[in-house]
mmCIF file of C-alpha atoms in Angstrom:
data_model
loop_
_atom_site.group_PDB
_atom_site.id
_atom_site.type_symbol
_atom_site.label_atom_id
_atom_site.label_comp_id
_atom_site.label_asym_id
_atom_site.label_seq_id
_atom_site.Cartn_x
_atom_site.Cartn_y
_atom_site.Cartn_z
ATOM 1 C CA MET Y 1 86.693 175.658 37.469
ATOM 2 C CA SER Y 2 87.683 172.778 39.750
ATOM 3 C CA ASP Y 3 86.977 172.618 43.475
ATOM 4 C CA ILE Y 4 90.661 173.239 44.138
ATOM 5 C CA ASP Y 5 90.640 176.461 42.071
ATOM 6 C CA ARG Y 6 87.603 177.801 43.929
ATOM 7 C CA ASP Y 7 89.229 177.187 47.311
ATOM 8 C CA GLN Y 8 92.313 179.211 46.418
ATOM 9 C CA PRO Y 9 92.110 182.975 47.092
ATOM 10 C CA ALA Y 10 92.833 185.340 44.232
ATOM 11 C CA SER Y 11 96.552 185.981 44.029
ATOM 12 C CA GLY Y 12 97.704 189.379 45.243
ATOM 13 C CA GLY Y 13 94.450 190.340 46.975
ATOM 14 C CA PRO Y 14 94.446 192.824 49.863
ATOM 15 C CA MET Y 15 94.186 190.130 52.544
ATOM 16 C CA GLU Y 16 97.109 188.229 51.049
ATOM 17 C CA LYS Y 17 99.238 191.392 51.043
ATOM 18 C CA VAL Y 18 98.458 192.047 54.728
ATOM 19 C CA ALA Y 19 99.404 188.447 55.548
ATOM 20 C CA ASP Y 20 102.673 188.832 53.598
ATOM 21 C CA ILE Y 21 103.551 192.032 55.486
ATOM 22 C CA ALA Y 22 102.774 190.405 58.838
ATOM 23 C CA SER Y 23 104.877 187.398 57.889
ATOM 24 C CA ASP Y 24 107.749 189.586 56.657
ATOM 25 C CA ILE Y 25 107.865 191.734 59.792
ATOM 26 C CA GLY Y 26 107.586 188.661 61.995
ATOM 27 C CA GLU Y 27 110.467 186.962 60.205
ATOM 28 C CA TYR Y 28 112.534 190.158 60.419
ATOM 29 C CA ILE Y 29 111.911 190.459 64.181
ATOM 30 C CA ARG Y 30 112.805 186.796 64.680
ATOM 31 C CA GLN Y 31 116.018 187.302 62.689
ATOM 32 C CA GLN Y 32 116.968 190.411 64.690
ATOM 33 C CA ARG Y 33 116.219 188.610 67.954
ATOM 34 C CA SER Y 34 118.349 185.679 66.854
ATOM 35 C CA ASN Y 35 121.216 188.013 65.841
ATOM 36 C CA ALA Y 36 121.024 189.675 69.253
ATOM 37 C CA LYS Y 37 120.997 186.239 70.934
ATOM 38 C CA ILE Y 38 117.859 187.106 72.888
ATOM 39 C CA SER Y 39 115.183 184.515 73.669
ATOM 40 C CA LEU Y 40 111.537 185.134 72.851
ATOM 41 C CA ARG Y 41 110.800 185.357 76.571
ATOM 42 C CA GLN Y 42 113.618 187.873 77.153
ATOM 43 C CA LEU Y 43 112.434 190.086 74.287
ATOM 44 C CA SER Y 44 108.840 189.964 75.492
ATOM 45 C CA LYS Y 45 110.005 191.271 78.894
ATOM 46 C CA LEU Y 46 112.295 193.920 77.379
ATOM 47 C CA ALA Y 47 109.561 195.123 75.030
ATOM 48 C CA GLY Y 48 106.715 194.883 77.543
ATOM 49 C CA VAL Y 49 104.740 192.608 75.222
ATOM 50 C CA SER Y 50 103.253 189.274 76.241
ATOM 51 C CA ASN Y 51 105.164 186.173 75.251
ATOM 52 C CA PRO Y 52 102.234 184.630 73.287
ATOM 53 C CA TYR Y 53 101.565 187.902 71.428
ATOM 54 C CA LEU Y 54 105.225 188.259 70.430
ATOM 55 C CA SER Y 55 105.229 184.649 69.254
ATOM 56 C CA GLN Y 56 102.158 185.355 67.102
ATOM 57 C CA ILE Y 57 103.893 188.397 65.591
ATOM 58 C CA GLU Y 58 106.986 186.356 64.748
ATOM 59 C CA ARG Y 59 104.877 183.613 63.149
ATOM 60 C CA GLY Y 60 103.002 186.173 61.036
ATOM 61 C CA VAL Y 61 99.661 185.542 62.736
ATOM 62 C CA ARG Y 62 99.408 189.118 64.040
ATOM 63 C CA LYS Y 63 100.450 192.418 62.483
ATOM 64 C CA PRO Y 64 101.764 194.697 65.244
ATOM 65 C CA SER Y 65 100.896 198.375 65.577
ATOM 66 C CA ALA Y 66 103.524 201.091 65.260
ATOM 67 C CA GLU Y 67 103.526 201.446 69.050
ATOM 68 C CA ILE Y 68 104.239 197.742 69.576
ATOM 69 C CA LEU Y 69 106.951 197.871 66.899
ATOM 70 C CA GLN Y 70 108.572 200.744 68.762
ATOM 71 C CA GLN Y 71 108.576 198.731 71.994
ATOM 72 C CA ILE Y 72 110.064 195.722 70.186
ATOM 73 C CA ALA Y 73 112.723 197.946 68.580
ATOM 74 C CA LYS Y 74 113.726 199.247 72.017
ATOM 75 C CA GLY Y 75 113.942 195.686 73.304
ATOM 76 C CA LEU Y 76 116.131 194.684 70.362
ATOM 77 C CA ARG Y 77 118.104 197.938 70.535
ATOM 78 C CA ILE Y 78 117.497 198.632 66.881
ATOM 79 C CA SER Y 79 115.931 201.523 65.040
ATOM 80 C CA ALA Y 80 112.152 201.699 65.199
ATOM 81 C CA GLU Y 81 112.416 203.155 61.683
ATOM 82 C CA ALA Y 82 113.895 199.849 60.466
ATOM 83 C CA LEU Y 83 110.867 197.973 61.817
ATOM 84 C CA TYR Y 84 108.458 200.553 60.364
ATOM 85 C CA VAL Y 85 110.042 200.095 56.922
ATOM 86 C CA GLN Y 86 109.801 196.302 57.207
ATOM 87 C CA ALA Y 87 106.170 196.580 58.270
ATOM 88 C CA GLY Y 88 105.311 198.876 55.370
ATOM 89 C CA ILE Y 89 104.513 201.837 57.650
ATOM 90 C CA LEU Y 90 107.403 203.945 56.262
ATOM 91 C CA ASP Y 91 108.963 204.040 52.823
ATOM 92 C CA LEU Y 92 112.497 202.792 52.443
ATOM 93 C CA PRO Y 93 114.848 205.592 53.477
ATOM 94 C CA MET Y 94 117.222 207.148 50.969
ATOM 95 C CA GLY Y 95 120.976 206.766 51.083
ATOM 96 C CA GLY Y 96 121.496 203.478 49.293
ATOM 97 C CA PRO Y 97 124.147 201.069 50.498
ATOM 98 C CA VAL Y 98 125.945 203.638 52.672
ATOM 99 C CA GLY Y 99 122.774 204.438 54.605
ATOM 100 C CA ASP Y 100 121.955 200.734 54.883
ATOM 101 C CA ALA Y 101 125.442 200.010 56.244
ATOM 102 C CA ILE Y 102 125.170 202.768 58.829
ATOM 103 C CA ARG Y 103 121.737 201.559 59.950
ATOM 104 C CA ALA Y 104 122.951 197.946 60.173
ATOM 105 C CA ASP Y 105 126.068 198.702 62.241
ATOM 106 C CA THR Y 106 125.537 197.158 65.666
ATOM 107 C CA GLU Y 107 128.518 199.010 67.168
ATOM 108 C CA LEU Y 108 126.828 202.424 66.860
ATOM 109 C CA THR Y 109 124.071 203.866 69.020
ATOM 110 C CA GLU Y 110 120.870 205.048 67.373
ATOM 111 C CA ARG Y 111 121.944 208.651 68.026
ATOM 112 C CA GLN Y 112 125.323 208.088 66.353
ATOM 113 C CA LYS Y 113 123.650 206.432 63.369
ATOM 114 C CA GLN Y 114 121.279 209.370 62.965
ATOM 115 C CA VAL Y 115 124.106 211.931 63.149
ATOM 116 C CA LEU Y 116 126.109 210.031 60.513
ATOM 117 C CA LEU Y 117 123.050 209.747 58.255
ATOM 118 C CA ASP Y 118 122.318 213.466 58.637
ATOM 119 C CA VAL Y 119 125.913 214.421 57.753
ATOM 120 C CA TYR Y 120 125.973 212.017 54.803
ATOM 121 C CA GLU Y 121 122.679 213.339 53.430
ATOM 122 C CA SER Y 122 123.847 216.960 53.841
ATOM 123 C CA PHE Y 123 126.954 216.162 51.766
ATOM 124 C CA ARG Y 124 124.803 214.498 49.103
ATOM 125 C CA ARG Y 125 122.472 217.512 48.932
ATOM 126 C CA GLU Y 126 125.425 219.903 48.763
ATOM 127 C CA ASN Y 127 127.012 217.924 45.924
ATOM 128 C CA ALA Y 128 123.727 217.655 44.041
ATOM 129 C CA ALA Y 129 123.266 221.438 44.275
ATOM 130 C CA ALA Y 130 126.819 221.999 43.044
ATOM 131 C CA LYS Y 131 126.394 219.796 39.944
ATOM 132 C CA PRO Y 132 124.540 222.398 37.822
ATOM 133 C CA GLU Y 133 127.181 225.002 38.739
ATOM 134 C CA GLN Y 134 130.008 222.607 37.857
ATOM 135 C CA ALA Y 135 128.371 221.742 34.537
ATOM 136 C CA ALA Y 136 127.952 225.427 33.661
ATOM 137 C CA LYS Y 137 131.569 226.145 34.606
ATOM 138 C CA ALA Y 138 132.835 223.213 32.501
ATOM 139 C CA LYS Y 139 130.755 224.372 29.537
ATOM 140 C CA THR Y 140 132.198 227.914 29.812
ATOM 141 C CA GLU Y 141 135.740 226.514 30.004
ATOM 142 C CA ASP Y 142 135.092 224.367 26.907
ATOM 143 C CA GLN Y 143 133.814 227.408 24.995
ATOM 144 C CA VAL Y 144 136.907 229.438 25.981
ATOM 145 C CA THR Y 145 139.176 226.591 24.851
ATOM 146 C CA GLU Y 146 137.333 226.276 21.522
ATOM 147 C CA THR Y 147 137.580 230.045 20.938
ATOM 148 C CA LYS Y 148 141.329 230.009 21.630
ATOM 149 C CA GLU Y 149 141.867 226.983 19.359
ATOM 150 C CA SER Y 150 139.936 228.504 16.452
ATOM 151 C CA ALA Y 151 141.737 231.841 16.724
#
């Protein structure tokens, strides 16, 4: 093993994963701040977080707590859930591209987004519950048709 190999940490170790998560959430926050056209200083004031600490989060040096993420989300006027998912605190929500589109819409308030997501998910659950009934009904209709054709 060369000196270079010994100096390199094992790929995929726990510390590397934590660093990746911190970097990912920091990059995501920076991107959201840029999209909102808010300076680092403005966001630090809106979120009640010190300017140097926010800078460290964005650079991936620090991994923020859920409480700090919530404050940052309020400052950015985005869903805290979106930051929790990026930070690995929550699993990716269900709903696929429709849910993603609703969450990403900057024209809607967080309350409006949640109402739309709730309605959408209720329709999906209703349709999923109806599928077994529809399949059974179709099977019965097929059997009736076969009986009539063979008679």
